[in-house]
Amino acid sequence: MKPRVFLSPPHMGGEEIKFVQEAFNTNWISPAGPHINAFENELAQYLGEAVAVAALSSGTAAIHLALIILGVKYGDEVLCSTFTFAGSCNPIVYQGATPVFIDSEQETWNMDPLLLEKAIEDRLRQGKKPKAIIVVHLYGMPARMDEIMAVARKHDIPVIEDAAEALGSTYKGVKCGTIGDFGILSFNGNKIITTSGGGALVSKKHDWVEKARFLATQARDAVPHYEHSHIGYNYRLSNVCAGIGRGQLKVLDARVRQRRAVYDLYKMQLGSLPGIAFLPEPDGYFSNRWLTCILLNNTDKQVVTSDTVRLTLEKKNIESRPLWKPMHLQPLYRQAPVYGGAVSAALFEKGLCLPSGSNLTEEQQQEIISLVEDKITGYN
Ligand SMILES: *Cc1c(COP(=O)(O)O)cnc(C)c1O
């Protein structure tokens, strides 16, 4: 059997090991050390917009701290994209708050600003002002941030951008993760760059980022003994992992180019087949194309479903995956309020993520393309 082709495996650049070796040589093997500060500064530089960055143990931890700093508490409501991974909204529940889900719009597959406004007005009518908005840039495609920020500002509700999948993406020339009040990033093993596991909290408000570092290191007050006035968390990134991150940052632009090239080849070779659709990039949007997703429409002439394509690839030891199952369809969240829901449900029904790693070889990609093409045109 040929080695498995994974959906989105880690892709080291080569320099990571030097930074890791340096951490070992200096014995900084803990969630403190020079790589952490350097990684934060280098990330802040990359993102621009004068942001500060706190390096954390995961993207989920970053969302959790953002909610805490925004004062989300028991009984509050937080608006969140329904079309996402559970890591976006589980931290709402960690705080004892309730997620209120907002459906996608067709153009970006991300939060629909009209539904967002409708939801806010409806919650206000019910006497409950949402405490925050979590907007996700899914698969690297930026959400419609101008409209979303306008609605949020009008109602004075802070915005957390979940850019876990969108490091390197830009919206009207501005990096995703720097537009809202908070941005969060993930460096999990499957993301565009990785620290093995890790995440970051981003904000233009440097005091908020400083507070996140404090909360992430057990909220220890500034005295010699261990004194605590706040609940703290063990959410800091380790110095060893930050070393990996520093090496990965050096190849981030290359990884974006490579992922986009993977998308372009799929699009060029499969884009004109009947019943297949890709997610185009609207003017002013620049996606890192973290994963290439296809939609298969079950029209009269074309009855190939995304699941038959997935099973065809699986037989050749190639991993593909349905799109994220919307949160409002998850057993966990069946009681949560939702506005709209049909758009993301249809995307889930028809969609498939194809292997999109920046280290996918052209030979591997050509095999995937042939398999998909043969299935769609009915040779198999
Ligand atoms: C990966 C991911 C997260 C969570 O990041 P972790 O680092 O795995 O905790 C959150 N939101 C989205 C959209 C993600 O893809």
mmCIF file of C-alpha atoms and ligand atoms in Angstrom:
data_model
loop_
_atom_site.group_PDB
_atom_site.id
_atom_site.type_symbol
_atom_site.label_atom_id
_atom_site.label_comp_id
_atom_site.label_asym_id
_atom_site.label_seq_id
_atom_site.Cartn_x
_atom_site.Cartn_y
_atom_site.Cartn_z
ATOM 1 C CA MET A 1 0.000 0.000 0.000
ATOM 2 C CA LYS A 2 1.272 3.461 -0.895
ATOM 3 C CA PRO A 3 1.688 5.843 2.044
ATOM 4 C CA ARG A 4 -1.551 7.578 3.004
ATOM 5 C CA VAL A 5 -2.215 10.980 1.469
ATOM 6 C CA PHE A 6 -3.464 13.181 4.292
ATOM 7 C CA LEU A 7 -5.872 16.081 4.078
ATOM 8 C CA SER A 8 -3.548 18.669 5.609
ATOM 9 C CA PRO A 9 -0.375 17.300 7.203
ATOM 10 C CA PRO A 10 2.393 19.298 8.908
ATOM 11 C CA HIS A 11 5.073 20.670 6.579
ATOM 12 C CA MET A 12 8.346 21.682 8.187
ATOM 13 C CA GLY A 13 10.550 24.255 6.517
ATOM 14 C CA GLY A 14 13.890 23.015 7.859
ATOM 15 C CA GLU A 15 14.864 25.718 10.328
ATOM 16 C CA GLU A 16 12.428 24.623 13.056
ATOM 17 C CA ILE A 17 14.895 22.039 14.399
ATOM 18 C CA LYS A 18 17.557 24.716 14.918
ATOM 19 C CA PHE A 19 15.230 26.734 17.133
ATOM 20 C CA VAL A 20 14.201 23.597 19.010
ATOM 21 C CA GLN A 21 17.864 22.654 19.458
ATOM 22 C CA GLU A 22 18.520 26.140 20.795
ATOM 23 C CA ALA A 23 15.728 25.670 23.354
ATOM 24 C CA PHE A 24 17.377 22.404 24.458
ATOM 25 C CA ASN A 25 20.871 23.915 24.507
ATOM 26 C CA THR A 26 19.724 26.737 26.778
ATOM 27 C CA ASN A 27 17.410 24.434 28.801
ATOM 28 C CA TRP A 28 14.325 26.586 28.196
ATOM 29 C CA ILE A 29 11.977 23.564 28.112
ATOM 30 C CA SER A 30 8.905 25.167 29.654
ATOM 31 C CA PRO A 31 6.114 27.650 28.996
ATOM 32 C CA ALA A 32 8.644 30.445 29.520
ATOM 33 C CA GLY A 33 11.679 31.412 27.494
ATOM 34 C CA PRO A 34 13.053 33.582 24.733
ATOM 35 C CA HIS A 35 11.374 31.797 21.783
ATOM 36 C CA ILE A 36 7.933 32.663 23.163
ATOM 37 C CA ASN A 37 8.592 36.399 23.187
ATOM 38 C CA ALA A 38 10.365 36.254 19.834
ATOM 39 C CA PHE A 39 7.524 34.240 18.274
ATOM 40 C CA GLU A 40 4.990 36.767 19.562
ATOM 41 C CA ASN A 41 6.979 39.684 18.169
ATOM 42 C CA GLU A 42 7.561 38.030 14.804
ATOM 43 C CA LEU A 43 3.874 37.151 14.503
ATOM 44 C CA ALA A 44 2.863 40.705 15.431
ATOM 45 C CA GLN A 45 5.261 42.020 12.789
ATOM 46 C CA TYR A 46 3.828 39.655 10.189
ATOM 47 C CA LEU A 47 0.244 40.643 10.974
ATOM 48 C CA GLY A 48 0.926 44.392 11.038
ATOM 49 C CA GLU A 49 -1.726 46.901 12.217
ATOM 50 C CA ALA A 50 0.310 47.421 15.433
ATOM 51 C CA VAL A 51 -1.220 44.364 17.079
ATOM 52 C CA ALA A 52 0.135 42.548 20.123
ATOM 53 C CA VAL A 53 0.139 38.749 20.295
ATOM 54 C CA ALA A 54 -0.066 36.263 23.175
ATOM 55 C CA ALA A 55 1.253 32.785 22.296
ATOM 56 C CA LEU A 56 -1.017 30.130 23.805
ATOM 57 C CA SER A 57 -1.464 26.379 23.982
ATOM 58 C CA SER A 58 -4.311 26.297 21.422
ATOM 59 C CA GLY A 59 -6.704 28.330 19.344
ATOM 60 C CA THR A 60 -9.538 27.133 21.548
ATOM 61 C CA ALA A 61 -7.719 28.527 24.610
ATOM 62 C CA ALA A 62 -7.338 31.849 22.757
ATOM 63 C CA ILE A 63 -11.100 32.068 22.178
ATOM 64 C CA HIS A 64 -11.735 31.175 25.810
ATOM 65 C CA LEU A 65 -9.464 33.968 27.061
ATOM 66 C CA ALA A 66 -10.986 36.469 24.607
ATOM 67 C CA LEU A 67 -14.447 35.695 26.004
ATOM 68 C CA ILE A 68 -13.208 36.042 29.597
ATOM 69 C CA ILE A 69 -11.554 39.385 28.867
ATOM 70 C CA LEU A 70 -14.757 40.600 27.198
ATOM 71 C CA GLY A 71 -16.618 39.710 30.398
ATOM 72 C CA VAL A 72 -18.722 36.825 29.063
ATOM 73 C CA LYS A 73 -20.323 35.117 32.039
ATOM 74 C CA TYR A 74 -22.940 32.587 33.065
ATOM 75 C CA GLY A 75 -26.254 33.214 31.325
ATOM 76 C CA ASP A 76 -24.869 35.521 28.633
ATOM 77 C CA GLU A 77 -25.364 35.004 24.927
ATOM 78 C CA VAL A 78 -22.626 35.024 22.296
ATOM 79 C CA LEU A 79 -23.303 35.099 18.553
ATOM 80 C CA CYS A 80 -21.213 32.688 16.486
ATOM 81 C CA SER A 81 -20.970 31.374 12.927
ATOM 82 C CA THR A 82 -22.766 28.032 12.740
ATOM 83 C CA PHE A 83 -20.596 26.824 9.859
ATOM 84 C CA THR A 84 -17.402 26.073 11.777
ATOM 85 C CA PHE A 85 -15.461 23.616 13.875
ATOM 86 C CA ALA A 86 -16.615 23.094 17.483
ATOM 87 C CA GLY A 87 -13.473 24.790 18.820
ATOM 88 C CA SER A 88 -15.031 28.129 17.806
ATOM 89 C CA CYS A 89 -18.016 27.858 20.133
ATOM 90 C CA ASN A 90 -17.214 25.356 22.895
ATOM 91 C CA PRO A 91 -15.451 28.096 24.922
ATOM 92 C CA ILE A 92 -18.797 29.969 25.074
ATOM 93 C CA VAL A 93 -20.112 27.011 27.046
ATOM 94 C CA TYR A 94 -16.961 26.878 29.217
ATOM 95 C CA GLN A 95 -18.134 30.275 30.456
ATOM 96 C CA GLY A 96 -21.661 29.019 31.135
ATOM 97 C CA ALA A 97 -22.937 31.223 28.303
ATOM 98 C CA THR A 98 -25.179 30.220 25.388
ATOM 99 C CA PRO A 99 -24.122 30.262 21.742
ATOM 100 C CA VAL A 100 -26.585 31.773 19.273
ATOM 101 C CA PHE A 101 -25.734 30.545 15.797
ATOM 102 C CA ILE A 102 -25.790 32.560 12.577
ATOM 103 C CA ASP A 103 -25.944 30.952 9.142
ATOM 104 C CA SER A 104 -23.598 31.538 6.195
ATOM 105 C CA GLU A 105 -24.128 33.527 3.034
ATOM 106 C CA GLN A 106 -23.344 32.032 -0.382
ATOM 107 C CA GLU A 107 -20.495 34.279 -1.463
ATOM 108 C CA THR A 108 -17.905 33.447 1.230
ATOM 109 C CA TRP A 109 -19.681 30.602 3.104
ATOM 110 C CA ASN A 110 -19.122 32.699 6.228
ATOM 111 C CA MET A 111 -21.412 34.609 8.597
ATOM 112 C CA ASP A 112 -24.273 36.379 6.817
ATOM 113 C CA PRO A 113 -24.200 40.049 7.967
ATOM 114 C CA LEU A 114 -27.943 40.476 7.307
ATOM 115 C CA LEU A 115 -28.792 37.505 9.502
ATOM 116 C CA LEU A 116 -26.368 38.819 12.107
ATOM 117 C CA GLU A 117 -28.261 42.076 12.279
ATOM 118 C CA LYS A 118 -31.581 40.258 12.371
ATOM 119 C CA ALA A 119 -30.330 38.098 15.237
ATOM 120 C CA ILE A 120 -29.069 41.078 17.240
ATOM 121 C CA GLU A 121 -32.366 42.929 16.833
ATOM 122 C CA ASP A 122 -34.306 39.837 17.805
ATOM 123 C CA ARG A 123 -32.180 39.173 20.898
ATOM 124 C CA LEU A 124 -32.542 42.844 21.892
ATOM 125 C CA ARG A 125 -36.319 42.556 21.537
ATOM 126 C CA GLN A 126 -36.166 39.587 23.918
ATOM 127 C CA GLY A 127 -34.312 41.800 26.361
ATOM 128 C CA LYS A 128 -30.898 40.211 25.991
ATOM 129 C CA LYS A 129 -27.983 41.998 24.389
ATOM 130 C CA PRO A 130 -25.382 39.558 22.997
ATOM 131 C CA LYS A 131 -22.017 39.955 24.732
ATOM 132 C CA ALA A 132 -19.774 39.185 21.731
ATOM 133 C CA ILE A 133 -19.684 38.010 18.121
ATOM 134 C CA ILE A 134 -17.384 35.189 16.988
ATOM 135 C CA VAL A 135 -16.960 35.394 13.228
ATOM 136 C CA VAL A 136 -15.065 32.594 11.485
ATOM 137 C CA HIS A 137 -12.966 32.841 8.300
ATOM 138 C CA LEU A 138 -13.629 29.262 7.257
ATOM 139 C CA TYR A 139 -11.160 27.345 5.089
ATOM 140 C CA GLY A 140 -9.114 30.555 4.839
ATOM 141 C CA MET A 141 -11.795 32.633 3.096
ATOM 142 C CA PRO A 142 -12.323 35.988 4.818
ATOM 143 C CA ALA A 143 -15.836 36.768 6.020
ATOM 144 C CA ARG A 144 -17.580 39.978 4.879
ATOM 145 C CA MET A 145 -15.851 42.027 7.535
ATOM 146 C CA ASP A 146 -16.943 45.542 6.507
ATOM 147 C CA GLU A 147 -20.608 44.666 6.881
ATOM 148 C CA ILE A 148 -20.053 42.555 10.004
ATOM 149 C CA MET A 149 -17.976 45.251 11.746
ATOM 150 C CA ALA A 150 -20.566 47.902 10.794
ATOM 151 C CA VAL A 151 -23.403 45.901 12.376
ATOM 152 C CA ALA A 152 -21.261 45.138 15.444
ATOM 153 C CA ARG A 153 -20.218 48.780 15.914
ATOM 154 C CA LYS A 154 -23.779 50.019 15.436
ATOM 155 C CA HIS A 155 -24.876 47.841 18.348
ATOM 156 C CA ASP A 156 -21.623 48.205 20.279
ATOM 157 C CA ILE A 157 -20.873 44.458 20.456
ATOM 158 C CA PRO A 158 -17.216 43.341 20.382
ATOM 159 C CA VAL A 159 -16.007 41.016 17.602
ATOM 160 C CA ILE A 160 -13.682 38.020 17.934
ATOM 161 C CA GLU A 161 -12.304 36.915 14.573
ATOM 162 C CA ASP A 162 -11.669 33.192 14.506
ATOM 163 C CA ALA A 163 -8.759 33.160 12.029
ATOM 164 C CA ALA A 164 -7.627 29.653 13.064
ATOM 165 C CA GLU A 165 -7.822 28.591 9.423
ATOM 166 C CA ALA A 166 -6.969 31.953 7.898
ATOM 167 C CA LEU A 167 -3.422 32.913 8.852
ATOM 168 C CA GLY A 168 -2.037 34.628 5.749
ATOM 169 C CA SER A 169 -5.452 35.517 4.337
ATOM 170 C CA THR A 170 -6.266 39.190 3.809
ATOM 171 C CA TYR A 171 -9.446 41.223 3.532
ATOM 172 C CA LYS A 172 -9.037 44.441 1.510
ATOM 173 C CA GLY A 173 -5.298 44.214 2.114
ATOM 174 C CA VAL A 174 -5.557 43.737 5.893
ATOM 175 C CA LYS A 175 -4.552 40.466 7.526
ATOM 176 C CA CYS A 176 -7.340 38.327 8.935
ATOM 177 C CA GLY A 177 -7.200 38.305 12.728
ATOM 178 C CA THR A 178 -6.388 42.034 12.991
ATOM 179 C CA ILE A 179 -9.781 43.476 12.022
ATOM 180 C CA GLY A 180 -11.969 42.645 15.024
ATOM 181 C CA ASP A 181 -11.436 43.547 18.683
ATOM 182 C CA PHE A 182 -9.688 40.193 19.064
ATOM 183 C CA GLY A 183 -8.293 37.732 16.557
ATOM 184 C CA ILE A 184 -7.374 34.155 17.298
ATOM 185 C CA LEU A 185 -4.987 31.851 15.458
ATOM 186 C CA SER A 186 -4.332 28.123 15.682
ATOM 187 C CA PHE A 187 -1.060 26.276 15.112
ATOM 188 C CA ASN A 188 -2.549 22.822 15.441
ATOM 189 C CA GLY A 189 -0.871 20.139 13.332
ATOM 190 C CA ASN A 190 -3.381 20.419 10.481
ATOM 191 C CA LYS A 191 -3.278 24.224 10.081
ATOM 192 C CA ILE A 192 -1.303 26.193 7.492
ATOM 193 C CA ILE A 193 1.660 26.400 9.871
ATOM 194 C CA THR A 194 2.012 24.434 13.081
ATOM 195 C CA THR A 195 3.801 24.426 16.424
ATOM 196 C CA SER A 196 2.589 20.801 16.883
ATOM 197 C CA GLY A 197 -0.199 22.295 18.957
ATOM 198 C CA GLY A 198 -0.661 25.923 19.804
ATOM 199 C CA GLY A 199 -2.555 29.112 19.233
ATOM 200 C CA ALA A 200 -2.431 32.857 19.655
ATOM 201 C CA LEU A 201 -4.582 35.739 20.758
ATOM 202 C CA VAL A 202 -4.208 38.947 18.735
ATOM 203 C CA SER A 203 -5.412 42.458 19.508
ATOM 204 C CA LYS A 204 -4.647 46.107 18.880
ATOM 205 C CA LYS A 205 -5.440 46.622 22.565
ATOM 206 C CA HIS A 206 -2.098 45.697 24.087
ATOM 207 C CA ASP A 207 -3.413 45.760 27.657
ATOM 208 C CA TRP A 208 -5.929 43.030 26.743
ATOM 209 C CA VAL A 209 -3.116 40.887 25.346
ATOM 210 C CA GLU A 210 -1.096 41.460 28.509
ATOM 211 C CA LYS A 211 -4.116 40.384 30.530
ATOM 212 C CA ALA A 212 -4.364 37.223 28.394
ATOM 213 C CA ARG A 213 -0.721 36.374 29.210
ATOM 214 C CA PHE A 214 -1.502 36.864 32.906
ATOM 215 C CA LEU A 215 -4.599 34.639 32.795
ATOM 216 C CA ALA A 216 -2.739 32.031 30.699
ATOM 217 C CA THR A 217 -0.031 31.643 33.362
ATOM 218 C CA GLN A 218 -2.329 30.865 36.315
ATOM 219 C CA ALA A 219 -3.121 34.524 37.107
ATOM 220 C CA ARG A 220 -0.364 34.909 39.634
ATOM 221 C CA ASP A 221 -0.226 38.307 41.311
ATOM 222 C CA ALA A 222 3.074 40.235 41.262
ATOM 223 C CA VAL A 223 4.433 39.244 44.666
ATOM 224 C CA PRO A 224 7.174 36.729 45.609
ATOM 225 C CA HIS A 225 4.819 34.059 46.977
ATOM 226 C CA TYR A 226 1.901 32.590 45.033
ATOM 227 C CA GLU A 227 -0.929 35.058 45.498
ATOM 228 C CA HIS A 228 -4.139 34.786 43.444
ATOM 229 C CA SER A 229 -6.987 37.266 43.028
ATOM 230 C CA HIS A 230 -8.335 35.796 39.742
ATOM 231 C CA ILE A 231 -9.071 32.379 38.277
ATOM 232 C CA GLY A 232 -6.124 31.477 36.064
ATOM 233 C CA TYR A 233 -5.427 28.932 33.343
ATOM 234 C CA ASN A 234 -2.436 26.927 32.183
ATOM 235 C CA TYR A 235 -2.715 28.085 28.578
ATOM 236 C CA ARG A 236 0.769 29.331 27.676
ATOM 237 C CA LEU A 237 2.665 27.952 24.666
ATOM 238 C CA SER A 238 5.891 26.105 25.541
ATOM 239 C CA ASN A 239 9.235 27.554 24.541
ATOM 240 C CA VAL A 240 10.001 24.378 22.530
ATOM 241 C CA CYS A 241 6.784 24.739 20.510
ATOM 242 C CA ALA A 242 7.404 28.463 20.025
ATOM 243 C CA GLY A 243 10.731 27.457 18.476
ATOM 244 C CA ILE A 244 8.887 25.332 15.927
ATOM 245 C CA GLY A 245 6.620 28.313 15.283
ATOM 246 C CA ARG A 246 9.557 30.622 14.613
ATOM 247 C CA GLY A 247 10.843 28.228 11.959
ATOM 248 C CA GLN A 248 7.362 27.880 10.458
ATOM 249 C CA LEU A 249 6.856 31.649 10.228
ATOM 250 C CA LYS A 250 9.827 31.815 7.877
ATOM 251 C CA VAL A 251 7.956 29.666 5.350
ATOM 252 C CA LEU A 252 4.435 30.989 5.917
ATOM 253 C CA ASP A 253 4.315 33.010 2.698
ATOM 254 C CA ALA A 254 5.579 29.997 0.758
ATOM 255 C CA ARG A 255 2.903 27.823 2.395
ATOM 256 C CA VAL A 256 0.189 30.261 1.313
ATOM 257 C CA ARG A 257 1.524 30.196 -2.261
ATOM 258 C CA GLN A 258 1.676 26.398 -2.224
ATOM 259 C CA ARG A 259 -1.859 25.971 -0.867
ATOM 260 C CA ARG A 260 -3.160 28.431 -3.440
ATOM 261 C CA ALA A 261 -1.344 26.513 -6.198
ATOM 262 C CA VAL A 262 -3.029 23.295 -4.997
ATOM 263 C CA TYR A 263 -6.414 25.037 -5.241
ATOM 264 C CA ASP A 264 -5.591 26.461 -8.692
ATOM 265 C CA LEU A 265 -4.666 23.067 -10.119
ATOM 266 C CA TYR A 266 -7.848 21.413 -8.796
ATOM 267 C CA LYS A 267 -9.901 24.292 -10.145
ATOM 268 C CA MET A 268 -8.222 24.251 -13.551
ATOM 269 C CA GLN A 269 -8.550 20.488 -14.030
ATOM 270 C CA LEU A 270 -11.918 19.844 -12.421
ATOM 271 C CA GLY A 271 -13.679 23.205 -12.597
ATOM 272 C CA SER A 272 -15.467 22.655 -15.901
ATOM 273 C CA LEU A 273 -16.882 19.218 -15.093
ATOM 274 C CA PRO A 274 -20.671 19.053 -14.778
ATOM 275 C CA GLY A 275 -22.121 19.557 -11.312
ATOM 276 C CA ILE A 276 -18.926 20.577 -9.547
ATOM 277 C CA ALA A 277 -18.385 23.981 -7.935
ATOM 278 C CA PHE A 278 -15.506 25.719 -6.179
ATOM 279 C CA LEU A 279 -15.521 28.687 -3.819
ATOM 280 C CA PRO A 280 -14.366 31.704 -5.838
ATOM 281 C CA GLU A 281 -12.457 34.600 -4.308
ATOM 282 C CA PRO A 282 -14.484 37.838 -4.432
ATOM 283 C CA ASP A 283 -12.727 41.138 -5.281
ATOM 284 C CA GLY A 284 -10.695 42.384 -2.353
ATOM 285 C CA TYR A 285 -10.536 38.940 -0.738
ATOM 286 C CA PHE A 286 -7.346 36.896 -0.556
ATOM 287 C CA SER A 287 -7.680 33.366 0.846
ATOM 288 C CA ASN A 288 -4.769 31.245 2.027
ATOM 289 C CA ARG A 289 -6.786 28.335 0.546
ATOM 290 C CA TRP A 290 -6.130 26.290 3.656
ATOM 291 C CA LEU A 291 -8.344 23.541 2.271
ATOM 292 C CA THR A 292 -9.737 23.206 -1.233
ATOM 293 C CA CYS A 293 -13.436 22.355 -1.003
ATOM 294 C CA ILE A 294 -15.671 21.168 -3.807
ATOM 295 C CA LEU A 295 -19.445 21.076 -3.971
ATOM 296 C CA LEU A 296 -21.135 18.294 -5.914
ATOM 297 C CA ASN A 297 -24.629 19.104 -7.093
ATOM 298 C CA ASN A 298 -26.873 16.161 -7.505
ATOM 299 C CA THR A 299 -28.533 17.247 -10.722
ATOM 300 C CA ASP A 300 -30.403 14.900 -13.083
ATOM 301 C CA LYS A 301 -27.345 14.168 -15.191
ATOM 302 C CA GLN A 302 -24.968 13.922 -12.341
ATOM 303 C CA VAL A 303 -25.639 11.704 -9.393
ATOM 304 C CA VAL A 304 -22.187 11.456 -7.886
ATOM 305 C CA THR A 305 -22.382 12.485 -4.264
ATOM 306 C CA SER A 306 -19.561 13.847 -2.200
ATOM 307 C CA ASP A 307 -19.597 10.646 -0.181
ATOM 308 C CA THR A 308 -19.067 8.395 -3.202
ATOM 309 C CA VAL A 309 -16.085 10.545 -4.157
ATOM 310 C CA ARG A 310 -14.774 10.333 -0.588
ATOM 311 C CA LEU A 311 -15.063 6.519 -0.593
ATOM 312 C CA THR A 312 -13.389 6.301 -4.014
ATOM 313 C CA LEU A 313 -10.413 8.259 -2.689
ATOM 314 C CA GLU A 314 -10.371 6.276 0.557
ATOM 315 C CA LYS A 315 -9.973 3.033 -1.407
ATOM 316 C CA LYS A 316 -6.699 4.466 -2.716
ATOM 317 C CA ASN A 317 -5.624 5.433 0.807
ATOM 318 C CA ILE A 318 -6.324 9.126 0.170
ATOM 319 C CA GLU A 319 -7.963 11.139 2.939
ATOM 320 C CA SER A 320 -10.773 13.565 2.119
ATOM 321 C CA ARG A 321 -13.432 14.898 4.460
ATOM 322 C CA PRO A 322 -16.953 16.315 4.425
ATOM 323 C CA LEU A 323 -17.160 20.048 5.148
ATOM 324 C CA TRP A 324 -17.662 21.044 8.784
ATOM 325 C CA LYS A 325 -21.046 19.939 10.053
ATOM 326 C CA PRO A 326 -22.828 23.146 11.128
ATOM 327 C CA MET A 327 -23.060 23.635 14.872
ATOM 328 C CA HIS A 328 -26.872 23.998 14.829
ATOM 329 C CA LEU A 329 -27.060 20.425 13.463
ATOM 330 C CA GLN A 330 -24.804 18.981 16.162
ATOM 331 C CA PRO A 331 -26.456 16.885 18.906
ATOM 332 C CA LEU A 332 -24.506 18.991 21.414
ATOM 333 C CA TYR A 333 -26.110 22.237 20.256
ATOM 334 C CA ARG A 334 -29.618 21.145 19.240
ATOM 335 C CA GLN A 335 -31.154 23.438 21.872
ATOM 336 C CA ALA A 336 -29.157 26.514 20.879
ATOM 337 C CA PRO A 337 -30.964 29.303 18.994
ATOM 338 C CA VAL A 338 -30.096 29.622 15.295
ATOM 339 C CA TYR A 339 -30.838 32.276 12.651
ATOM 340 C CA GLY A 340 -31.167 30.763 9.185
ATOM 341 C CA GLY A 341 -29.365 27.446 8.815
ATOM 342 C CA ALA A 342 -30.279 26.150 5.367
ATOM 343 C CA VAL A 343 -27.228 27.590 3.577
ATOM 344 C CA SER A 344 -24.628 25.867 5.757
ATOM 345 C CA ALA A 345 -26.739 22.693 5.880
ATOM 346 C CA ALA A 346 -26.675 22.533 2.068
ATOM 347 C CA LEU A 347 -22.922 23.162 1.995
ATOM 348 C CA PHE A 348 -22.441 20.294 4.451
ATOM 349 C CA GLU A 349 -24.670 18.087 2.320
ATOM 350 C CA LYS A 350 -22.795 18.697 -0.932
ATOM 351 C CA GLY A 351 -19.254 19.518 0.082
ATOM 352 C CA LEU A 352 -15.963 17.668 0.257
ATOM 353 C CA CYS A 353 -12.501 18.865 1.327
ATOM 354 C CA LEU A 354 -9.768 17.491 -0.916
ATOM 355 C CA PRO A 355 -6.180 16.866 0.198
ATOM 356 C CA SER A 356 -4.648 20.336 0.271
ATOM 357 C CA GLY A 357 -1.305 20.063 2.054
ATOM 358 C CA SER A 358 1.455 22.391 0.939
ATOM 359 C CA ASN A 359 3.606 19.242 0.635
ATOM 360 C CA LEU A 360 1.143 17.402 -1.620
ATOM 361 C CA THR A 361 3.175 16.308 -4.667
ATOM 362 C CA GLU A 362 1.945 17.060 -8.161
ATOM 363 C CA GLU A 363 1.852 13.321 -8.826
ATOM 364 C CA GLN A 364 -0.396 12.759 -5.810
ATOM 365 C CA GLN A 365 -2.627 15.615 -6.833
ATOM 366 C CA GLN A 366 -2.897 14.336 -10.411
ATOM 367 C CA GLU A 367 -4.002 10.935 -9.088
ATOM 368 C CA ILE A 368 -6.704 12.610 -6.977
ATOM 369 C CA ILE A 369 -7.811 14.698 -9.948
ATOM 370 C CA SER A 370 -8.091 11.600 -12.192
ATOM 371 C CA LEU A 371 -10.068 9.697 -9.569
ATOM 372 C CA VAL A 372 -12.520 12.562 -9.052
ATOM 373 C CA GLU A 373 -12.819 13.193 -12.770
ATOM 374 C CA ASP A 374 -13.449 9.516 -13.598
ATOM 375 C CA LYS A 375 -16.085 9.273 -10.892
ATOM 376 C CA ILE A 376 -17.890 12.390 -12.091
ATOM 377 C CA THR A 377 -17.783 11.555 -15.775
ATOM 378 C CA GLY A 378 -18.957 8.026 -15.032
ATOM 379 C CA TYR A 379 -15.966 5.904 -15.980
ATOM 380 C CA ASN A 380 -15.979 4.274 -12.562
HETATM 381 C C1 LIG B 1 -8.626 24.566 14.497
HETATM 382 C C2 LIG B 1 -9.720 25.489 14.752
HETATM 383 C C3 LIG B 1 -9.973 26.029 16.020
HETATM 384 C C4 LIG B 1 -9.296 25.569 17.275
HETATM 385 O O1 LIG B 1 -7.938 25.604 17.261
HETATM 386 P P1 LIG B 1 -7.098 24.587 18.187
HETATM 387 O O2 LIG B 1 -5.717 25.144 18.137
HETATM 388 O O3 LIG B 1 -7.200 23.234 17.525
HETATM 389 O O4 LIG B 1 -7.688 24.601 19.547
HETATM 390 C C5 LIG B 1 -10.971 26.960 16.157
HETATM 391 N N1 LIG B 1 -11.689 27.358 15.114
HETATM 392 C C6 LIG B 1 -11.507 26.848 13.888
HETATM 393 C C7 LIG B 1 -12.348 27.370 12.759
HETATM 394 C C8 LIG B 1 -10.539 25.884 13.658
HETATM 395 O O5 LIG B 1 -10.386 25.362 12.441
#
